[in-house]
Amino acid sequence: MIRRIVRNPGAWYVAALSAMCPVLVLLPPDRVLALREWASTNLANLHPWPSGHPVESLVVSAFVPQDSPWVWPVFALSVCTVVSALGARRAVVSLALAQVGATLPTEALVWWRIDHGALPASEAHTLDTGPSYVVVAAMTVAVLRARPVWWRAVWLVMLLVAAPALLDGLGEGAVAAVGHVLAFAAGLVIAAVHRFRHSPPARPAPEAVSSPPAPART
């Protein structure tokens, strides 16, 4: 049992988020702000090297909550469920792609809105960190693929409880809310691909058994 937990990358992710909670509380506010500014997946940080650090911000951002840091380790338990359903390697790759797939289109939208004067240029440096894109994708996969099946109801309730906060500002095009919709869509795609890969092959139709020919009359 302990070995299974240690070998589950979801457990390590939950542990990392739990460890980050006291760090964010104990660090001086200016250090916390500096960490969030460096880890933010905003246009300035996603700019190619050397002026930006896109890979580092995409990775570290998923470990630095902005609001309610004590809640995210609970929601992140869904990652353990995804690992159980997909396997460790596929789960890590799939959720990493969900993080990228939710971040890049939303920041592209920010760039487009700045370029067309709908947002001030300062929005390129906005604070945008947190595990929510990874967790929303993971909870979506857990709702559809968790085993045993009753766990799906648990994660559905958790997702519905979090939904109002996650979708706040969607009507105004808030970056985080749009990203959460994309993360949900990514979770649907991951679950659909997993189901397709593991669907049982169609059974061939049984061949008609021909009766042996009647003996010729003599």
Coordinates of N, CA and C in Angstrom, one line a residue:
M1 N 0.8 -1.2 0.0 CA 0.0 0.0 0.0 C 0.9 1.3 0.0
I2 N 1.8 1.3 0.9 CA 2.7 2.5 1.0 C 3.5 2.6 -0.3
R3 N 4.0 1.5 -0.8 CA 4.8 1.5 -2.0 C 3.9 2.0 -3.2
R4 N 2.7 1.7 -3.3 CA 1.8 2.2 -4.3 C 1.6 3.7 -4.2
I5 N 1.5 4.2 -3.0 CA 1.3 5.6 -2.8 C 2.6 6.4 -3.2
V6 N 3.8 5.8 -2.8 CA 5.0 6.5 -3.1 C 5.3 6.5 -4.6
R7 N 4.8 5.5 -5.3 CA 5.1 5.4 -6.7 C 4.0 6.1 -7.6
N8 N 3.1 6.7 -6.9 CA 2.0 7.5 -7.6 C 2.4 8.9 -7.7
P9 N 2.6 9.5 -8.9 CA 3.0 10.9 -9.0 C 1.9 11.8 -8.5
G10 N 0.7 11.4 -8.5 CA -0.4 12.2 -7.9 C -0.2 12.5 -6.5
A11 N 0.3 11.4 -5.8 CA 0.6 11.6 -4.3 C 1.7 12.7 -4.1
W12 N 2.7 12.6 -5.0 CA 3.8 13.6 -4.9 C 3.3 15.0 -5.2
Y13 N 2.3 15.1 -6.1 CA 1.8 16.4 -6.4 C 0.9 17.0 -5.2
V14 N 0.1 16.1 -4.6 CA -0.6 16.5 -3.5 C 0.3 16.9 -2.3
A15 N 1.4 16.2 -2.1 CA 2.4 16.5 -1.1 C 3.0 17.9 -1.4
A16 N 3.4 18.1 -2.6 CA 4.0 19.4 -3.0 C 3.1 20.6 -2.8
L17 N 1.8 20.4 -3.1 CA 0.8 21.5 -2.9 C 0.6 21.7 -1.4
S18 N 0.6 20.6 -0.6 CA 0.5 20.7 0.8 C 1.7 21.5 1.4
A19 N 2.9 21.1 1.0 CA 4.1 21.8 1.5 C 4.1 23.3 1.1
M20 N 3.5 23.6 -0.1 CA 3.5 25.0 -0.5 C 2.7 25.9 0.4
C21 N 1.7 25.3 1.0 CA 0.8 26.1 1.9 C 1.5 26.9 3.0
P22 N 2.2 26.2 3.9 CA 3.0 26.9 4.9 C 4.1 27.8 4.3
V23 N 4.6 27.5 3.2 CA 5.6 28.3 2.6 C 5.0 29.7 2.2
L24 N 3.9 29.6 1.6 CA 3.2 30.9 1.2 C 2.8 31.7 2.4
V25 N 2.5 31.0 3.5 CA 2.1 31.8 4.8 C 3.3 32.3 5.5
L26 N 4.4 31.6 5.5 CA 5.6 32.0 6.3 C 6.5 32.9 5.6
L27 N 6.6 32.9 4.3 CA 7.4 33.8 3.5 C 7.0 35.2 3.7
P28 N 7.9 36.2 3.7 CA 7.5 37.6 3.7 C 6.6 37.9 2.5
P29 N 5.7 38.8 2.6 CA 4.8 39.1 1.4 C 5.6 39.5 0.2
D30 N 6.7 40.2 0.3 CA 7.4 40.6 -0.9 C 8.0 39.4 -1.6
R31 N 8.4 38.4 -0.8 CA 9.0 37.2 -1.4 C 7.9 36.3 -2.1
V32 N 6.7 36.3 -1.5 CA 5.6 35.6 -2.1 C 5.2 36.3 -3.4
L33 N 5.2 37.6 -3.4 CA 4.9 38.3 -4.6 C 5.9 38.1 -5.7
A34 N 7.2 38.1 -5.3 CA 8.2 37.8 -6.3 C 8.1 36.4 -6.9
L35 N 7.8 35.4 -6.1 CA 7.6 34.0 -6.5 C 6.4 34.0 -7.5
R36 N 5.3 34.6 -7.2 CA 4.2 34.5 -8.1 C 4.4 35.3 -9.4
E37 N 5.2 36.4 -9.3 CA 5.5 37.1 -10.5 C 6.4 36.3 -11.4
W38 N 7.3 35.6 -10.9 CA 8.2 34.7 -11.7 C 7.5 33.5 -12.2
A39 N 6.6 32.9 -11.5 CA 5.9 31.7 -11.9 C 4.6 32.0 -12.7
S40 N 4.2 33.2 -12.8 CA 3.0 33.5 -13.5 C 3.1 33.1 -15.0
T41 N 2.0 32.5 -15.5 CA 1.9 32.1 -16.9 C 1.3 33.3 -17.7
N42 N 2.0 34.4 -17.6 CA 1.5 35.6 -18.4 C 2.3 35.8 -19.6
L43 N 1.9 36.8 -20.4 CA 2.6 37.0 -21.7 C 4.1 37.3 -21.5
A44 N 4.4 38.0 -20.5 CA 5.8 38.4 -20.3 C 6.7 37.2 -20.0
N45 N 6.2 36.3 -19.2 CA 7.0 35.1 -18.8 C 7.0 34.0 -19.9
L46 N 5.9 34.0 -20.7 CA 5.8 33.0 -21.7 C 6.5 33.4 -23.0
H47 N 7.0 34.6 -23.0 CA 7.8 35.0 -24.1 C 9.1 34.1 -24.3
P48 N 9.5 33.8 -25.5 CA 10.7 32.9 -25.6 C 11.9 33.5 -24.9
W49 N 12.8 32.6 -24.6 CA 14.1 33.0 -24.0 C 14.8 33.9 -24.9
P50 N 15.7 34.8 -24.4 CA 16.0 35.0 -23.0 C 15.2 36.0 -22.2
S51 N 14.2 36.7 -22.9 CA 13.4 37.7 -22.2 C 12.4 37.0 -21.3
G52 N 12.0 35.8 -21.6 CA 11.0 35.1 -20.8 C 11.5 33.7 -20.4
H53 N 10.7 33.0 -19.7 CA 11.0 31.6 -19.2 C 9.7 30.8 -19.3
P54 N 9.3 30.4 -20.5 CA 8.0 29.8 -20.7 C 7.9 28.4 -20.0
V55 N 8.9 27.5 -20.1 CA 8.8 26.2 -19.6 C 8.7 26.3 -18.1
E56 N 9.6 27.1 -17.5 CA 9.7 27.2 -16.0 C 8.4 27.7 -15.4
S57 N 7.8 28.7 -16.1 CA 6.6 29.3 -15.5 C 5.4 28.3 -15.7
L58 N 5.4 27.5 -16.8 CA 4.3 26.5 -17.0 C 4.4 25.4 -15.9
V59 N 5.6 25.1 -15.5 CA 5.7 24.0 -14.5 C 5.5 24.5 -13.1
V60 N 6.2 25.6 -12.8 CA 6.1 26.1 -11.4 C 4.8 26.7 -11.0
S61 N 4.1 27.3 -12.0 CA 2.8 27.9 -11.8 C 1.8 26.8 -11.2
A62 N 1.9 25.6 -11.7 CA 1.0 24.6 -11.2 C 1.2 24.2 -9.8
F63 N 2.2 24.7 -9.1 CA 2.5 24.4 -7.7 C 2.3 25.6 -6.8
V64 N 1.9 26.7 -7.3 CA 1.8 28.0 -6.6 C 0.4 28.5 -6.6
P65 N -0.5 28.1 -5.6 CA -1.8 28.7 -5.6 C -1.9 30.2 -5.3
Q66 N -2.9 30.8 -5.8 CA -3.1 32.2 -5.5 C -4.1 32.4 -4.3
D67 N -5.2 31.7 -4.4 CA -6.3 31.8 -3.5 C -6.5 30.4 -2.8
S68 N -6.9 30.5 -1.5 CA -7.3 29.3 -0.8 C -6.3 28.1 -1.0
P69 N -5.1 28.3 -0.6 CA -4.1 27.3 -0.8 C -4.3 26.0 -0.1
W70 N -5.1 26.0 1.0 CA -5.3 24.7 1.7 C -6.4 23.9 1.0
V71 N -7.1 24.4 0.1 CA -8.2 23.7 -0.6 C -7.6 22.8 -1.7
W72 N -6.5 23.3 -2.4 CA -6.1 22.6 -3.6 C -5.5 21.3 -3.4
P73 N -4.8 21.0 -2.3 CA -4.4 19.6 -2.1 C -5.5 18.6 -2.1
V74 N -6.7 19.0 -1.5 CA -7.9 18.1 -1.5 C -8.3 17.9 -2.9
F75 N -8.5 18.9 -3.7 CA -8.9 18.8 -5.1 C -7.9 18.0 -5.9
A76 N -6.6 18.2 -5.6 CA -5.6 17.5 -6.3 C -5.5 16.0 -6.1
L77 N -6.2 15.5 -5.1 CA -6.3 14.0 -5.0 C -6.9 13.4 -6.2
S78 N -7.6 14.2 -7.0 CA -8.2 13.6 -8.3 C -7.1 13.2 -9.2
V79 N -5.9 13.8 -9.1 CA -4.7 13.4 -9.9 C -4.4 11.9 -9.6
C80 N -4.5 11.5 -8.3 CA -4.2 10.1 -8.0 C -5.2 9.2 -8.7
T81 N -6.5 9.6 -8.8 CA -7.5 8.8 -9.5 C -7.1 8.7 -10.9
V82 N -6.6 9.8 -11.5 CA -6.3 9.8 -12.9 C -5.1 8.8 -13.2
V83 N -4.1 8.8 -12.3 CA -3.0 7.9 -12.4 C -3.5 6.5 -12.3
S84 N -4.4 6.2 -11.4 CA -5.0 4.8 -11.3 C -5.7 4.4 -12.6
A85 N -6.4 5.4 -13.2 CA -7.1 5.0 -14.4 C -6.3 4.9 -15.7
L86 N -5.3 5.9 -15.8 CA -4.5 6.0 -17.1 C -3.1 5.3 -17.0
G87 N -2.6 5.2 -15.8 CA -1.2 4.8 -15.6 C -0.4 6.1 -15.4
A88 N 0.7 5.9 -14.7 CA 1.5 7.1 -14.3 C 2.0 8.0 -15.4
R89 N 2.6 7.3 -16.4 CA 3.2 8.1 -17.5 C 2.1 8.8 -18.3
R90 N 1.0 8.1 -18.7 CA 0.0 8.8 -19.5 C -0.7 9.9 -18.7
A91 N -0.9 9.7 -17.4 CA -1.5 10.7 -16.6 C -0.7 12.0 -16.5
V92 N 0.6 11.8 -16.3 CA 1.5 13.0 -16.2 C 1.5 13.7 -17.5
V93 N 1.7 13.0 -18.6 CA 1.7 13.6 -19.9 C 0.4 14.3 -20.3
S94 N -0.7 13.6 -20.0 CA -2.0 14.1 -20.3 C -2.3 15.4 -19.6
L95 N -2.0 15.4 -18.3 CA -2.3 16.6 -17.4 C -1.4 17.7 -17.7
A96 N -0.1 17.4 -18.1 CA 0.8 18.5 -18.5 C 0.3 19.1 -19.8
L97 N -0.2 18.3 -20.7 CA -0.8 18.9 -22.0 C -2.0 19.7 -21.7
A98 N -2.8 19.3 -20.7 CA -4.0 20.1 -20.3 C -3.5 21.5 -19.8
Q99 N -2.5 21.5 -19.0 CA -2.0 22.8 -18.5 C -1.5 23.7 -19.6
V100 N -0.8 23.1 -20.6 CA -0.4 23.9 -21.7 C -1.6 24.3 -22.6
G101 N -2.5 23.3 -22.8 CA -3.6 23.6 -23.7 C -4.6 24.6 -23.1
A102 N -4.6 24.8 -21.8 CA -5.5 25.8 -21.2 C -4.8 27.1 -21.1
T103 N -3.5 27.1 -21.0 CA -2.7 28.3 -20.8 C -2.5 29.1 -22.1
L104 N -2.0 28.4 -23.1 CA -1.5 29.1 -24.3 C -2.7 29.8 -25.0
P105 N -3.9 29.1 -25.2 CA -5.0 29.9 -25.9 C -5.5 31.1 -25.1
T106 N -5.5 31.0 -23.8 CA -6.0 32.1 -23.0 C -5.0 33.3 -23.1
E107 N -3.7 33.0 -23.0 CA -2.8 34.1 -23.2 C -2.7 34.6 -24.6
A108 N -3.0 33.8 -25.6 CA -3.1 34.3 -26.9 C -4.3 35.2 -27.0
L109 N -5.4 34.9 -26.3 CA -6.5 35.8 -26.3 C -6.2 37.2 -25.6
V110 N -5.4 37.1 -24.5 CA -4.9 38.3 -23.9 C -4.1 39.1 -24.8
W111 N -3.2 38.5 -25.6 CA -2.3 39.2 -26.5 C -3.2 39.9 -27.6
W112 N -4.2 39.2 -28.1 CA -5.1 39.7 -29.2 C -5.8 40.9 -28.6
R113 N -6.3 40.8 -27.4 CA -7.1 41.9 -26.8 C -6.2 43.1 -26.5
I114 N -5.0 42.9 -26.1 CA -4.1 44.0 -25.9 C -3.7 44.7 -27.3
D115 N -3.5 43.8 -28.3 CA -3.1 44.3 -29.6 C -4.3 45.2 -30.2
H116 N -5.5 44.9 -29.8 CA -6.6 45.6 -30.4 C -7.2 46.7 -29.4
G117 N -6.4 46.9 -28.4 CA -6.8 48.0 -27.5 C -7.9 47.7 -26.5
A118 N -8.3 46.4 -26.4 CA -9.4 46.0 -25.5 C -8.9 45.9 -24.0
L119 N -7.5 45.7 -23.9 CA -6.9 45.6 -22.6 C -5.7 46.4 -22.5
P120 N -5.3 47.0 -21.4 CA -4.1 47.7 -21.3 C -2.9 46.8 -21.4
A121 N -1.7 47.4 -21.8 CA -0.5 46.6 -22.0 C 0.0 46.0 -20.7
S122 N -0.4 46.5 -19.5 CA 0.0 46.0 -18.2 C -0.6 44.6 -18.0
E123 N -1.6 44.2 -18.7 CA -2.1 42.8 -18.6 C -1.1 41.7 -19.0
A124 N -0.1 42.1 -19.7 CA 0.9 41.2 -20.1 C 1.7 40.7 -18.9
H125 N 1.6 41.4 -17.8 CA 2.4 41.1 -16.6 C 1.5 40.7 -15.4
T126 N 0.2 40.4 -15.7 CA -0.7 40.1 -14.6 C -0.3 38.8 -13.9
L127 N -0.7 38.7 -12.6 CA -0.4 37.5 -11.8 C -1.3 36.4 -12.3
D128 N -0.8 35.2 -12.6 CA -1.6 34.1 -13.1 C -0.9 32.8 -12.7
T129 N -1.1 32.3 -11.5 CA -0.5 31.1 -11.1 C -1.6 30.2 -10.5
G130 N -1.3 28.9 -10.3 CA -2.2 28.0 -9.6 C -2.3 26.7 -10.2
P131 N -2.8 25.7 -9.5 CA -2.9 24.3 -10.0 C -4.3 24.1 -10.7
S132 N -5.1 25.1 -10.8 CA -6.5 24.9 -11.2 C -6.7 24.3 -12.5
Y133 N -5.9 24.6 -13.5 CA -6.0 24.0 -14.9 C -5.8 22.5 -14.8
V134 N -4.7 22.1 -14.1 CA -4.4 20.7 -13.9 C -5.5 20.0 -13.1
V135 N -6.0 20.6 -12.1 CA -6.9 20.0 -11.2 C -8.3 19.9 -11.9
V136 N -8.7 20.9 -12.6 CA -10.0 20.8 -13.3 C -10.0 19.7 -14.4
A137 N -8.9 19.6 -15.1 CA -8.8 18.5 -16.1 C -8.8 17.1 -15.4
A138 N -8.1 17.0 -14.2 CA -8.0 15.8 -13.5 C -9.4 15.4 -12.9
M139 N -10.1 16.4 -12.3 CA -11.4 16.1 -11.8 C -12.4 15.6 -12.9
T140 N -12.3 16.2 -14.1 CA -13.1 15.9 -15.2 C -12.9 14.4 -15.6
V141 N -11.6 14.1 -15.7 CA -11.2 12.7 -16.1 C -11.7 11.7 -15.0
A142 N -11.6 12.1 -13.7 CA -12.0 11.3 -12.6 C -13.5 11.1 -12.6
V143 N -14.3 12.1 -13.0 CA -15.8 12.0 -13.1 C -16.1 10.9 -14.1
L144 N -15.4 10.8 -15.1 CA -15.7 9.9 -16.2 C -15.1 8.5 -16.2
R145 N -13.9 8.4 -15.5 CA -13.1 7.2 -15.6 C -12.7 6.6 -14.3
A146 N -13.1 7.2 -13.2 CA -12.7 6.7 -11.8 C -13.2 5.3 -11.6
R147 N -12.4 4.5 -10.9 CA -12.8 3.2 -10.4 C -12.5 3.1 -8.9
P148 N -13.4 2.5 -8.1 CA -14.7 2.1 -8.4 C -15.6 3.2 -8.9
V149 N -16.8 2.8 -9.4 CA -17.6 3.8 -10.1 C -18.2 4.8 -9.1
W150 N -18.4 4.5 -7.8 CA -18.9 5.4 -6.9 C -18.0 6.6 -6.7
W151 N -16.7 6.5 -7.0 CA -15.8 7.6 -6.9 C -16.2 8.7 -7.9
R152 N -16.8 8.3 -9.0 CA -17.2 9.3 -10.0 C -18.2 10.3 -9.4
A153 N -19.1 9.8 -8.6 CA -20.1 10.7 -8.0 C -19.4 11.7 -7.0
V154 N -18.4 11.2 -6.3 CA -17.6 12.0 -5.4 C -17.0 13.2 -6.1
W155 N -16.3 12.8 -7.2 CA -15.6 13.9 -8.0 C -16.5 14.8 -8.7
L156 N -17.7 14.3 -9.1 CA -18.7 15.2 -9.7 C -19.2 16.2 -8.7
V157 N -19.4 15.8 -7.5 CA -19.9 16.7 -6.4 C -18.8 17.8 -6.2
M158 N -17.5 17.3 -6.1 CA -16.4 18.2 -5.9 C -16.3 19.2 -7.0
L159 N -16.4 18.8 -8.2 CA -16.3 19.7 -9.4 C -17.5 20.7 -9.4
L160 N -18.7 20.2 -9.0 CA -19.8 21.2 -9.0 C -19.7 22.2 -7.9
V161 N -19.1 21.8 -6.8 CA -18.9 22.7 -5.7 C -17.9 23.8 -6.1
A162 N -16.8 23.4 -6.8 CA -15.8 24.4 -7.2 C -16.2 25.2 -8.4
A163 N -17.2 24.8 -9.2 CA -17.5 25.4 -10.5 C -17.8 26.9 -10.4
P164 N -18.7 27.3 -9.4 CA -19.0 28.8 -9.4 C -17.8 29.7 -9.2
A165 N -16.8 29.3 -8.4 CA -15.6 30.1 -8.3 C -14.7 30.0 -9.5
L166 N -14.6 28.8 -10.1 CA -13.8 28.6 -11.2 C -14.3 29.3 -12.5
L167 N -15.6 29.5 -12.6 CA -16.2 30.1 -13.8 C -16.5 31.6 -13.5
D168 N -16.1 32.1 -12.4 CA -16.4 33.5 -12.1 C -15.8 34.5 -13.1
G169 N -16.6 35.3 -13.7 CA -16.1 36.3 -14.7 C -16.0 35.7 -16.1
L170 N -16.6 34.5 -16.3 CA -16.6 34.0 -17.7 C -17.3 34.9 -18.7
G171 N -18.4 35.5 -18.3 CA -19.1 36.3 -19.2 C -18.3 37.5 -19.7
E172 N -17.4 38.0 -18.8 CA -16.6 39.1 -19.2 C -15.3 38.7 -19.8
G173 N -15.1 37.4 -20.1 CA -13.9 37.0 -20.7 C -12.7 36.9 -19.8
A174 N -12.9 36.7 -18.5 CA -11.8 36.5 -17.5 C -10.9 35.4 -17.9
V175 N -9.6 35.7 -17.8 CA -8.6 34.7 -18.3 C -8.7 33.4 -17.6
A176 N -8.8 33.4 -16.3 CA -8.9 32.2 -15.5 C -10.1 31.4 -15.8
A177 N -11.2 32.0 -16.0 CA -12.5 31.3 -16.2 C -12.5 30.7 -17.6
V178 N -12.0 31.4 -18.6 CA -11.8 30.8 -19.9 C -10.9 29.6 -19.9
G179 N -9.8 29.7 -19.1 CA -8.8 28.6 -19.0 C -9.4 27.4 -18.3
H180 N -10.3 27.6 -17.4 CA -11.0 26.5 -16.7 C -11.9 25.8 -17.7
V181 N -12.6 26.5 -18.5 CA -13.4 25.9 -19.6 C -12.6 25.0 -20.5
L182 N -11.4 25.5 -20.9 CA -10.5 24.8 -21.7 C -9.9 23.6 -21.0
A183 N -9.6 23.7 -19.7 CA -9.1 22.6 -19.0 C -10.2 21.5 -18.8
F184 N -11.5 21.9 -18.7 CA -12.6 20.9 -18.6 C -12.7 20.2 -20.0
A185 N -12.6 21.0 -21.1 CA -12.6 20.3 -22.4 C -11.4 19.4 -22.6
A186 N -10.3 19.7 -22.1 CA -9.1 18.9 -22.2 C -9.4 17.6 -21.4
G187 N -10.0 17.7 -20.2 CA -10.3 16.5 -19.4 C -11.3 15.6 -20.2
L188 N -12.2 16.2 -20.9 CA -13.2 15.3 -21.7 C -12.4 14.6 -22.8
V189 N -11.5 15.3 -23.4 CA -10.7 14.7 -24.5 C -9.9 13.5 -24.0
I190 N -9.2 13.8 -22.8 CA -8.4 12.7 -22.2 C -9.2 11.5 -21.9
A191 N -10.4 11.7 -21.3 CA -11.2 10.6 -20.9 C -11.8 9.8 -22.1
A192 N -12.1 10.6 -23.2 CA -12.6 10.0 -24.4 C -11.5 9.1 -25.1
V193 N -10.3 9.6 -25.1 CA -9.2 8.9 -25.7 C -8.9 7.6 -24.9
H194 N -9.0 7.7 -23.6 CA -8.7 6.5 -22.7 C -9.8 5.5 -22.9
R195 N -11.1 5.9 -23.0 CA -12.1 5.0 -23.3 C -12.0 4.3 -24.6
F196 N -11.6 5.1 -25.6 CA -11.5 4.5 -27.0 C -10.3 3.5 -27.0
R197 N -9.3 3.8 -26.3 CA -8.1 2.9 -26.3 C -8.4 1.6 -25.6
H198 N -9.4 1.6 -24.6 CA -9.6 0.5 -23.8 C -11.0 -0.2 -24.0
S199 N -11.7 0.3 -25.1 CA -13.0 -0.3 -25.4 C -12.7 -1.7 -26.0
P200 N -13.5 -2.7 -25.5 CA -13.3 -4.0 -26.0 C -13.6 -4.2 -27.5
P201 N -12.8 -5.0 -28.2 CA -13.0 -5.1 -29.6 C -14.4 -5.8 -29.9
A202 N -15.0 -5.5 -31.0 CA -16.2 -6.0 -31.4 C -16.1 -7.5 -31.7
R203 N -17.0 -8.3 -31.1 CA -16.9 -9.7 -31.4 C -17.4 -10.1 -32.8
P204 N -16.7 -10.9 -33.4 CA -17.1 -11.3 -34.8 C -18.4 -12.1 -34.7
A205 N -19.2 -11.9 -35.7 CA -20.5 -12.6 -35.8 C -20.3 -14.1 -35.9
P206 N -21.0 -14.9 -35.2 CA -20.8 -16.3 -35.3 C -21.1 -16.8 -36.7
E207 N -20.3 -17.7 -37.2 CA -20.5 -18.2 -38.5 C -21.6 -19.3 -38.5
A208 N -22.4 -19.2 -39.5 CA -23.5 -20.2 -39.6 C -22.9 -21.6 -39.7
V209 N -23.4 -22.5 -38.9 CA -22.9 -23.9 -38.9 C -23.7 -24.7 -40.0
S210 N -23.0 -25.1 -41.0 CA -23.7 -25.8 -42.1 C -23.8 -27.3 -41.6
S211 N -25.0 -27.8 -41.9 CA -25.3 -29.2 -41.6 C -24.6 -30.1 -42.6
P212 N -24.1 -31.3 -42.1 CA -23.4 -32.2 -43.0 C -24.4 -32.7 -44.1
P213 N -23.8 -32.8 -45.3 CA -24.6 -33.2 -46.4 C -25.3 -34.6 -46.2
A214 N -26.6 -34.7 -46.6 CA -27.3 -36.0 -46.4 C -26.6 -37.0 -47.3
P215 N -26.6 -38.2 -46.8 CA -26.0 -39.3 -47.6 C -26.8 -39.6 -48.8
A216 N -26.1 -39.9 -49.9 CA -26.8 -40.2 -51.2 C -27.6 -41.5 -51.1
R217 N -28.8 -41.5 -51.7 CA -29.5 -42.7 -51.7 C -29.0 -43.7 -52.7
T218 N -29.0 -44.9 -52.3 CA -28.6 -45.9 -53.3 C -29.8 -46.6 -53.9

